[in-house]
Coordinates of C-alpha atoms in Angstrom, one line a residue:
M9 CA 21.4 2.4 -6.7
R10 CA 20.4 6.1 -7.6
Q11 CA 16.5 6.8 -7.3
R12 CA 15.0 8.5 -10.4
P13 CA 14.2 12.0 -10.1
L14 CA 10.4 12.2 -8.7
V15 CA 8.6 14.7 -10.8
I16 CA 5.1 14.4 -9.2
G17 CA 4.7 18.3 -9.7
F18 CA 2.6 17.5 -12.5
W19 CA -0.2 16.8 -10.3
A20 CA -0.1 20.7 -9.8
L21 CA -0.8 21.6 -13.4
C22 CA -3.4 18.6 -13.8
V23 CA -5.2 19.7 -10.6
S24 CA -5.5 23.2 -11.4
S25 CA -7.7 22.6 -14.2
L26 CA -9.8 20.8 -12.3
S27 CA -10.3 22.3 -8.9
T28 CA -12.5 25.2 -8.3
K29 CA -12.4 26.1 -4.7
S30 CA -9.5 28.4 -3.3
T31 CA -7.0 26.4 -1.5
T32 CA -4.5 27.5 1.5
H33 CA -1.3 26.0 2.3
G34 CA -0.2 24.6 5.5
L35 CA 1.4 21.6 7.1
P36 CA 0.4 17.8 7.2
W37 CA -1.1 16.7 10.2
T38 CA -0.8 13.7 12.2
R39 CA -2.6 11.8 15.0
G40 CA -1.4 11.8 18.4
A41 CA 1.5 14.1 19.4
S42 CA 3.4 16.4 17.7
G43 CA 6.9 15.3 16.3
N44 CA 7.9 12.0 14.6
S45 CA 4.9 9.9 14.7
Q46 CA 7.0 6.5 13.7
D47 CA 9.0 7.3 17.4
T48 CA 5.8 7.7 19.6
P49 CA 4.0 4.5 20.5
T50 CA 0.3 4.2 20.1
E51 CA -2.3 3.0 22.4
E52 CA -4.0 0.1 20.8
V53 CA -7.7 0.6 21.6
E54 CA -10.6 -0.7 19.6
E55 CA -12.6 1.5 17.8
E56 CA -11.3 4.7 19.8
A57 CA -10.8 8.0 17.6
H58 CA -7.4 10.0 18.2
T59 CA -6.9 13.6 18.4
V60 CA -5.0 15.3 15.7
S61 CA -2.1 17.7 15.9
L62 CA 0.9 19.6 13.9
H63 CA 3.0 17.3 12.0
A64 CA 6.2 18.3 10.3
A65 CA 6.5 18.0 6.8
V66 CA 7.6 14.7 5.3
S67 CA 10.6 14.3 2.9
V68 CA 11.0 12.2 -0.6
D69 CA 14.4 10.7 -1.4
T70 CA 14.6 12.2 -4.9
D71 CA 16.1 15.1 -6.8
G72 CA 12.9 16.0 -8.2
R73 CA 10.9 19.5 -7.9
I74 CA 7.7 19.6 -6.3
F75 CA 5.2 22.5 -7.7
D76 CA 3.1 24.3 -5.8
V77 CA -0.6 24.4 -6.5
P78 CA -1.8 27.7 -7.6
T79 CA -4.7 29.6 -5.9
M80 CA -8.2 28.7 -7.6
R81 CA -10.9 31.2 -7.8
Q82 CA -14.0 30.2 -5.3
S83 CA -16.7 28.4 -7.6
R84 CA -19.0 25.6 -7.4
N85 CA -19.2 23.0 -10.1
T86 CA -22.5 23.5 -11.7
I87 CA -23.0 19.8 -13.1
V88 CA -22.2 18.6 -9.2
D89 CA -24.8 21.0 -7.8
H90 CA -27.3 19.9 -10.2
F91 CA -27.0 16.3 -9.3
F92 CA -27.3 16.7 -6.0
N93 CA -30.4 19.4 -6.1
N94 CA -32.2 16.9 -8.8
S95 CA -34.6 14.3 -7.1
S96 CA -34.4 11.8 -9.4
T97 CA -30.7 11.5 -9.7
H98 CA -31.1 8.1 -7.9
E99 CA -32.2 7.0 -11.3
T100 CA -29.0 6.2 -13.1
T101 CA -30.5 7.0 -16.4
S102 CA -31.8 10.8 -15.7
P103 CA -30.0 13.7 -17.2
A104 CA -28.5 14.9 -14.2
S105 CA -26.9 11.5 -13.4
Q106 CA -25.6 11.2 -17.0
H107 CA -24.0 14.6 -16.9
L108 CA -22.5 13.5 -13.8
L109 CA -21.0 10.6 -15.3
D110 CA -19.5 12.2 -18.4
E111 CA -18.0 15.0 -16.2
I112 CA -16.2 12.5 -14.0
R113 CA -15.1 10.6 -17.2
V114 CA -13.7 13.7 -18.5
Q115 CA -11.9 14.8 -15.9
A116 CA -10.6 11.3 -15.0
R117 CA -9.1 11.1 -18.4
T118 CA -7.7 14.5 -18.2
L119 CA -5.2 12.9 -15.4
T120 CA -4.3 10.1 -17.4
D121 CA -0.8 11.3 -18.1
A122 CA -0.2 12.1 -13.9
L123 CA -1.6 8.9 -13.0
I124 CA 0.8 7.1 -15.2
H125 CA 3.6 8.8 -14.0
T126 CA 2.8 8.4 -10.2
R127 CA 2.0 5.0 -10.8
R128 CA 5.3 4.3 -12.2
T129 CA 7.1 6.5 -9.4
L130 CA 5.5 4.3 -7.0
H131 CA 6.5 1.2 -8.8
Q132 CA 10.0 2.0 -8.9
R133 CA 9.9 2.3 -4.8
P134 CA 8.3 -0.8 -3.8
E135 CA 8.2 -0.8 0.0
L136 CA 7.2 -4.1 2.4
M137 CA 4.0 -3.9 4.9
Y138 CA 5.0 -1.6 7.9
Q139 CA 7.9 -0.1 6.0
E140 CA 6.1 2.0 3.7
S141 CA 8.0 5.5 4.4
Q142 CA 8.6 6.6 1.1
T143 CA 5.4 5.7 -0.5
S144 CA 3.8 7.7 2.5
A145 CA 5.9 10.7 1.7
I146 CA 5.1 10.3 -2.1
V147 CA 1.7 10.3 -1.3
Q148 CA 1.6 12.9 1.2
K149 CA 3.4 15.6 -1.1
A150 CA 1.2 14.5 -4.0
L151 CA -2.2 15.5 -1.8
T152 CA -0.4 18.9 -0.9
E153 CA 0.2 19.6 -4.7
M154 CA -3.6 19.3 -5.0
G155 CA -4.0 21.8 -2.1
I156 CA -4.8 19.1 0.2
S157 CA -3.4 20.1 3.6
N158 CA -5.4 18.9 6.3
F159 CA -4.8 15.2 5.6
T160 CA -3.8 13.2 9.1
T161 CA -0.9 10.7 9.2
G162 CA 0.7 8.0 11.3
W163 CA -2.0 5.5 10.7
A164 CA -1.7 1.8 11.2
V165 CA 1.2 1.7 13.9
N166 CA 2.8 -1.9 13.8
T167 CA 1.4 -3.7 17.1
H168 CA 3.5 -6.9 16.4
P169 CA 6.9 -5.9 15.8
D170 CA 8.1 -8.9 17.2
V171 CA 6.4 -10.7 14.2
I172 CA 6.4 -8.3 11.7
P173 CA 9.5 -5.9 11.1
G174 CA 8.6 -2.2 10.7
P175 CA 7.5 0.5 13.1
G176 CA 4.1 1.2 10.6
G177 CA 2.4 4.4 11.1
Y178 CA 2.6 5.5 7.3
G179 CA -1.1 5.5 6.8
I180 CA -2.6 8.9 5.7
V181 CA -6.5 9.7 6.1
V182 CA -8.0 12.8 4.1
D183 CA -11.2 14.2 4.7
I184 CA -12.7 16.3 1.2
G185 CA -16.1 18.1 1.7
T186 CA -18.0 19.9 4.4
G187 CA -16.4 17.8 7.4
Q188 CA -19.9 17.0 8.5
A189 CA -22.0 14.1 7.8
P190 CA -23.1 12.3 5.7
C191 CA -19.7 10.8 5.1
V192 CA -18.6 8.0 3.0
L193 CA -15.1 6.5 3.0
L194 CA -12.9 5.2 -0.1
R195 CA -10.0 3.2 0.6
A196 CA -6.5 2.0 -1.2
D197 CA -3.5 0.1 0.0
M198 CA -0.2 1.0 -0.4
D199 CA 2.3 -1.9 0.6
A200 CA 4.6 -4.6 -2.3
L201 CA 5.5 -8.0 -1.8
P202 CA 9.2 -9.6 -1.2
I203 CA 9.2 -10.8 -5.0
L204 CA 12.1 -10.1 -7.3
E205 CA 10.8 -8.5 -10.2
Q206 CA 11.0 -10.5 -13.6
T207 CA 8.2 -8.0 -15.9
T208 CA 9.4 -7.6 -19.5
N209 CA 9.3 -4.0 -20.8
V210 CA 9.5 -2.2 -17.9
D211 CA 12.9 -1.1 -17.7
A212 CA 12.4 2.5 -17.6
F213 CA 10.7 1.9 -14.3
R214 CA 11.3 -1.6 -12.7
S215 CA 11.6 -1.7 -9.1
Q216 CA 14.6 -0.2 -7.7
T217 CA 14.7 -2.4 -4.6
D218 CA 15.8 -6.1 -5.0
H219 CA 13.4 -8.6 -4.1
Q220 CA 10.7 -6.3 -3.7
M221 CA 8.1 -5.9 -5.9
H222 CA 4.5 -4.1 -6.5
A223 CA 3.3 -7.4 -7.6
C224 CA -0.7 -7.1 -6.5
G225 CA -1.4 -3.8 -8.2
H226 CA -1.1 -1.6 -5.0
D227 CA 0.6 0.9 -6.7
G228 CA -2.1 1.0 -9.3
H229 CA -4.7 1.4 -6.2
T230 CA -2.7 4.2 -4.3
T231 CA -2.5 6.1 -7.7
M232 CA -6.2 5.7 -8.6
L233 CA -7.5 6.8 -5.2
L234 CA -4.8 10.0 -5.6
G235 CA -6.8 10.7 -8.8
A236 CA -9.9 10.5 -7.1
A237 CA -8.7 13.0 -4.2
A238 CA -7.9 15.3 -7.3
I239 CA -11.0 15.3 -8.6
L240 CA -13.1 15.7 -5.5
K241 CA -10.7 18.3 -4.5
G242 CA -12.1 20.2 -7.3
M243 CA -15.5 19.5 -6.5
E244 CA -15.3 20.3 -2.7
A245 CA -17.4 23.4 -2.7
S246 CA -20.3 21.8 -4.0
L247 CA -20.0 18.6 -1.8
P248 CA -22.9 18.0 0.6
G249 CA -21.0 15.9 3.0
T250 CA -17.4 14.3 3.4
V251 CA -15.5 11.9 1.6
R252 CA -13.1 10.1 3.8
I253 CA -9.9 8.9 1.5
M254 CA -8.1 6.2 3.4
F255 CA -4.3 5.3 2.3
Q256 CA -3.7 2.1 4.2
P257 CA -0.3 0.2 4.4
A258 CA 0.2 -3.3 5.4
E259 CA -2.1 -5.4 3.4
E260 CA -0.3 -8.0 2.6
G261 CA -0.5 -10.0 6.0
G262 CA -0.2 -7.1 8.1
A263 CA -3.9 -6.3 8.8
G264 CA -3.3 -2.4 8.5
A265 CA -7.0 -1.9 7.6
K266 CA -7.6 -3.5 11.3
R267 CA -4.8 -1.2 13.0
M268 CA -6.6 1.8 11.4
R269 CA -9.8 0.6 12.5
E270 CA -8.4 0.3 16.2
E271 CA -6.8 3.9 15.8
G272 CA -10.3 5.2 14.7
V273 CA -10.5 5.8 11.1
L274 CA -14.1 4.7 11.3
K275 CA -15.2 6.3 14.5
Q276 CA -13.7 9.9 14.0
A277 CA -16.3 12.4 13.2
P278 CA -18.1 12.5 10.8
Q279 CA -18.5 8.8 11.2
P280 CA -18.7 6.9 7.3
S281 CA -22.0 5.2 6.8
Y282 CA -20.6 3.3 3.6
A283 CA -17.2 2.6 2.6
F284 CA -15.7 1.3 -0.7
G285 CA -12.8 -0.3 -2.1
M286 CA -11.6 -1.8 -5.2
H287 CA -8.6 -4.4 -6.6
V288 CA -7.3 -5.1 -10.0
W289 CA -8.1 -8.4 -11.6
P290 CA -5.6 -10.0 -14.3
T291 CA -8.4 -12.6 -15.0
L292 CA -11.0 -9.9 -16.3
P293 CA -10.6 -8.5 -19.4
S294 CA -9.6 -4.7 -18.8
G295 CA -12.3 -2.5 -18.2
V296 CA -14.6 -4.7 -16.9
V297 CA -16.1 -4.2 -13.4
A298 CA -17.0 -7.5 -11.3
T299 CA -18.2 -8.0 -7.9
R300 CA -21.1 -9.8 -6.2
P301 CA -23.4 -9.7 -2.8
G302 CA -22.2 -11.5 0.2
P303 CA -18.8 -13.2 0.3
L304 CA -16.4 -12.0 -2.4
L305 CA -12.8 -12.6 -0.7
A306 CA -12.0 -15.4 1.7
A307 CA -11.1 -15.5 5.3
C308 CA -7.6 -16.3 5.7
E309 CA -5.4 -17.4 8.8
R310 CA -1.6 -18.8 8.3
F311 CA 0.5 -21.0 10.4
E312 CA 4.1 -22.3 11.3
I313 CA 4.7 -25.7 12.6
L314 CA 7.8 -26.4 14.3
L315 CA 8.8 -30.0 14.5
A316 CA 11.6 -31.3 16.6
G317 CA 13.0 -34.8 16.7
V318 CA 16.1 -36.3 17.1
G319 CA 18.6 -36.0 14.5
G320 CA 21.2 -38.5 13.4
H321 CA 22.8 -40.7 10.8
A322 CA 20.6 -41.2 7.6
A323 CA 22.0 -44.9 8.1
M324 CA 21.0 -45.4 11.7
P325 CA 17.2 -44.0 11.2
H326 CA 16.4 -46.3 14.6
L327 CA 18.6 -44.0 16.7
T328 CA 16.7 -41.0 15.4
I329 CA 13.1 -39.6 15.7
D330 CA 12.8 -38.6 12.1
P331 CA 10.9 -35.0 11.9
I332 CA 11.0 -35.4 8.0
V333 CA 8.8 -38.6 8.1
T334 CA 6.8 -36.6 10.4
A335 CA 6.2 -33.8 8.3
S336 CA 5.5 -35.8 5.3
A337 CA 2.7 -37.6 7.5
I338 CA 1.3 -34.3 8.8
V339 CA 0.9 -32.7 5.0
M340 CA -0.9 -36.0 4.1
N341 CA -3.3 -36.1 6.7
L342 CA -4.1 -32.5 6.7
Q343 CA -5.3 -32.8 3.1
T344 CA -8.4 -34.9 4.7
I345 CA -9.4 -31.9 6.2
V346 CA -11.8 -30.1 3.9
S347 CA -12.1 -33.4 1.8
R348 CA -13.7 -35.4 5.0
T349 CA -14.3 -33.1 7.8
I350 CA -16.4 -30.1 6.5
S351 CA -19.5 -30.4 4.0
P352 CA -19.2 -30.4 0.3
L353 CA -21.2 -27.7 0.2
E354 CA -19.0 -25.4 2.3
S355 CA -15.9 -24.1 0.9
G356 CA -12.4 -24.4 2.3
V357 CA -8.4 -24.5 1.5
C358 CA -5.7 -26.0 3.5
S359 CA -2.3 -25.5 2.0
I360 CA 1.0 -26.4 3.2
T361 CA 3.4 -23.9 1.0
K362 CA 6.8 -24.2 2.5
I363 CA 8.7 -27.1 4.1
E364 CA 12.3 -26.5 5.2
G365 CA 14.2 -29.2 7.2
G366 CA 17.9 -30.7 6.6
D367 CA 21.2 -29.6 5.3
A368 CA 22.7 -33.2 4.0
F369 CA 22.0 -36.3 2.3
N370 CA 23.4 -38.6 5.0
V371 CA 22.1 -36.6 8.0
L372 CA 18.3 -36.8 9.6
P373 CA 18.1 -33.3 10.7
H374 CA 16.8 -32.6 14.5
S375 CA 13.9 -30.4 13.3
V376 CA 11.6 -29.2 10.1
L377 CA 9.9 -26.3 9.7
L378 CA 6.3 -26.1 7.7
R379 CA 4.1 -23.0 6.9
G380 CA 0.6 -23.3 5.3
T381 CA -2.3 -21.3 5.0
I382 CA -6.3 -21.9 5.4
R383 CA -9.0 -20.4 4.0
A384 CA -12.8 -20.2 4.0
L385 CA -15.9 -18.0 3.0
R386 CA -17.2 -17.9 6.7
T387 CA -15.2 -16.9 9.8
E388 CA -16.9 -19.8 11.8
T389 CA -15.5 -22.2 9.0
L390 CA -12.2 -20.6 9.4
L391 CA -11.8 -20.9 13.1
S392 CA -13.1 -24.7 12.5
L393 CA -10.4 -25.6 10.3
R394 CA -8.1 -23.9 12.3
D395 CA -9.1 -26.3 15.4
K396 CA -8.9 -29.4 13.0
V397 CA -5.3 -28.3 11.9
E398 CA -4.1 -28.3 15.4
H399 CA -5.7 -31.3 16.0
I400 CA -4.1 -33.2 13.0
V401 CA -0.8 -31.9 13.8
E402 CA -0.3 -32.5 17.7
S403 CA -1.8 -36.2 17.3
T404 CA 0.6 -37.0 14.3
A405 CA 3.6 -35.6 15.9
A406 CA 2.5 -37.4 18.9
T407 CA 2.4 -40.8 17.0
H408 CA 5.7 -40.3 15.6
G409 CA 7.3 -39.1 18.7
C410 CA 8.3 -35.3 17.9
N411 CA 7.6 -32.4 19.7
V412 CA 5.7 -29.7 17.9
T413 CA 4.9 -26.2 18.4
I414 CA 2.2 -24.6 16.1
S415 CA 1.8 -20.6 15.8
Y416 CA -0.5 -18.4 14.1
S417 CA -0.7 -14.8 12.4
P418 CA -1.2 -12.1 14.8
D419 CA -4.5 -11.3 13.4
Y420 CA -6.4 -13.8 11.0
Y421 CA -8.5 -11.9 8.3
P422 CA -12.0 -12.5 8.2
P423 CA -13.8 -12.9 4.7
T424 CA -14.4 -9.5 3.0
V425 CA -18.3 -9.4 2.6
N426 CA -20.2 -7.1 0.7
D427 CA -23.4 -5.8 2.3
P428 CA -26.5 -7.5 0.2
D429 CA -28.7 -4.4 0.7
L430 CA -25.9 -2.0 -0.6
Y431 CA -24.8 -4.2 -3.4
E432 CA -28.6 -4.5 -4.9
T433 CA -29.6 -1.2 -4.0
F434 CA -26.4 1.0 -5.3
A435 CA -23.1 -0.7 -5.6
K436 CA -24.1 -3.0 -8.8
H437 CA -25.7 0.0 -10.4
V438 CA -22.7 2.4 -10.0
G439 CA -20.1 -0.4 -11.3
A440 CA -22.4 -1.0 -14.3
M441 CA -22.2 2.9 -15.2
V442 CA -18.2 2.8 -15.0
S443 CA -17.7 -0.9 -16.7
S444 CA -16.9 -1.1 -20.3
E445 CA -19.8 -3.9 -20.6
G446 CA -22.0 -1.5 -19.5
V447 CA -23.1 -4.1 -16.7
I448 CA -21.7 -5.5 -13.5
R449 CA -20.2 -9.0 -14.0
D450 CA -21.3 -11.2 -11.3
T451 CA -18.2 -13.2 -10.2
E452 CA -17.6 -16.5 -8.0
P453 CA -16.0 -16.1 -4.6
T454 CA -12.5 -16.2 -4.6
M455 CA -10.1 -18.0 -2.1
G456 CA -7.7 -14.8 -2.3
A457 CA -7.9 -12.6 1.4
E458 CA -8.4 -8.9 1.7
D459 CA -7.9 -6.7 4.9
F460 CA -10.6 -4.3 3.3
S461 CA -12.6 -7.1 5.1
F462 CA -12.0 -5.3 8.6
V463 CA -13.8 -2.6 7.3
A464 CA -16.6 -4.1 6.1
E465 CA -17.0 -5.8 9.1
S466 CA -18.0 -2.6 10.9
I467 CA -20.2 -0.6 8.5
P468 CA -22.0 -1.7 5.5
S469 CA -19.2 -1.9 2.3
A470 CA -18.6 -3.0 -1.3
F471 CA -15.7 -4.4 -2.6
F472 CA -15.2 -4.2 -6.7
L473 CA -12.8 -6.2 -9.2
L474 CA -11.5 -4.2 -12.0
G475 CA -10.5 -6.2 -14.6
Q476 CA -7.1 -5.4 -16.1
G477 CA -5.9 -8.8 -18.2
S478 CA -6.2 -7.4 -21.8
G479 CA -2.5 -5.5 -21.9
T480 CA -0.1 -6.7 -24.1
D481 CA 3.3 -4.9 -23.6
P482 CA 3.7 -6.5 -21.0
P483 CA 1.4 -8.8 -21.0
T484 CA -1.2 -7.9 -17.9
D485 CA -2.9 -11.2 -17.6
Y486 CA -0.3 -13.0 -15.1
G487 CA -1.8 -13.9 -11.6
L488 CA -1.3 -11.1 -8.7
H489 CA 1.5 -11.9 -6.8
H490 CA 3.3 -13.3 -9.9
P491 CA 7.1 -11.9 -10.5
H492 CA 5.9 -11.2 -14.3
F493 CA 2.8 -9.3 -12.9
A494 CA 2.2 -6.0 -14.7
L495 CA -0.5 -3.3 -14.5
D496 CA -2.4 -2.4 -17.9
E497 CA -2.0 1.4 -17.0
S498 CA -5.3 2.1 -19.1
V499 CA -7.6 1.2 -16.5
L500 CA -6.1 3.8 -14.1
P501 CA -8.6 6.5 -15.2
Q502 CA -11.6 4.3 -15.0
G503 CA -10.3 3.2 -11.3
V504 CA -10.5 7.0 -10.6
E505 CA -14.0 7.2 -12.1
L506 CA -15.2 4.2 -10.4
H507 CA -14.2 5.8 -6.9
V508 CA -15.7 9.2 -7.6
N509 CA -18.7 8.0 -8.8
L510 CA -19.2 5.9 -5.8
A511 CA -18.3 8.6 -3.4
L512 CA -20.9 11.1 -4.9
R513 CA -23.6 8.9 -5.6
A514 CA -23.2 7.1 -2.2
L515 CA -23.5 10.9 -0.7
Q516 CA -26.8 11.3 -2.7
K517 CA -28.1 8.4 -1.4
L518 CA -27.7 8.8 2.1
L519 CA -29.1 12.5 1.8
R520 CA -32.0 11.2 0.1
E521 CA -32.6 8.3 3.1
Q522 CA -32.5 11.2 5.4
A523 CA -35.0 13.3 3.8
Q524 CA -37.1 10.0 3.2
Y525 CA -36.9 9.6 7.3
E526 CA -37.8 13.2 8.2
Q527 CA -40.8 13.3 5.7
S528 CA -42.5 9.9 7.1
G529 CA -42.2 11.8 10.6
D530 CA -39.1 9.4 11.9
H531 CA -36.3 11.5 13.0
T532 CA -33.9 8.8 13.8
A533 CA -30.7 10.0 11.3
A534 CA -30.1 8.1 8.4
T535 CA -26.7 9.4 8.6
Q536 CA -24.2 9.1 11.2

């Protein structure tokens, strides 16, 4: 199918009305050696920063024209300057704080058409984890149009190609600001799902790839972070620190955030002190912002069980070792793990989600394949559940005379935990400022999983849920990963607002804490 033209050049028009800092154009940058980053293996070293070198320009398979960003005059944003120079701006009700909120809101609303267009462009081109070449190219061209040329590419190389297809290396990292501490990180995920899109009333921008779909809103997440980059770039001359922007591939089971962490995204200078992320949430009304302190999303592990018996005629089961009966017993026995082996006060899930075996009504198969997942709100509980699954599967298979092989994902996900102190002193207040309700909605933890958890394991972080369930044409309250899932595009500017407010106000918080250390005589750096 021929792809629709990409007219992402509209970013140039919108950004030119926001930016106030002169820019120069150049080629994007990439980690590692020059040349094609996808063909260059990357050594997997935990928490080790990589060098940066020049990388050839990317291409997008479209007929659209990409417009250059006009050179802006050198100036500063007086509202941002006043915010950082006013000692009372940590109070959300102060005039300087309110003026900044209004300024960001106006700029985000100005980008509405560009946000919708970019999100639909991405929606038409869904790509699975570690295969996001077009998505990465679109993001890079959008950044270039904004006058952002010093981004790095080649992040999140797939270290398990034997398990997950695709080379990876499509992640992008942007630093906006001084290039010095303090530094905060904003993150969005980019990949899609292997789902056939059945959403109604989206024919103009329906997925052009069969059985692949942005059914989890990552096209919206990427778009919102691009909008935040546009606004922050326009404010760059007034930033007293650095905002690191992390476009992350392979969230849907590929642990792309862990790969980027291993490659040094949290260690390269300046090291971020805080990290923030968000996810659209169909069960919340559009515009509502929700989160909680502590665990918000679950730890997750997936498993595959291969049972091998002895096949034969269905009329002669005594001459076989029946893996179907064995599989049935395993499914039932696994249901006792949560109900009988963990505390009723502890949360856990063990679900078998696929059973595959047999081809004919009168043949008992040689083997049966089962797949499933376990979830918990603590890593310790998850690992305990995994041990119990293994024990029950092996003992049940042995009882029935079957051989069994159990395999797990290359990387289990830890729980996504909001730093309690960061939540109480900062995150809930900023979320409330942006929420349509004027308060942060406290929400229960969910057993869904998120690989932002790998970032939150390393530095104090906060993750938000952005309600999007009020849209009607098409309905936007279908659950995540549903073939009828639809994004309420009216929340795109609000996601931009949340990103930018978190970034600027976190920088101000870090600067204030640094000043307090220095005034108290304790010169230990509050920022990294």
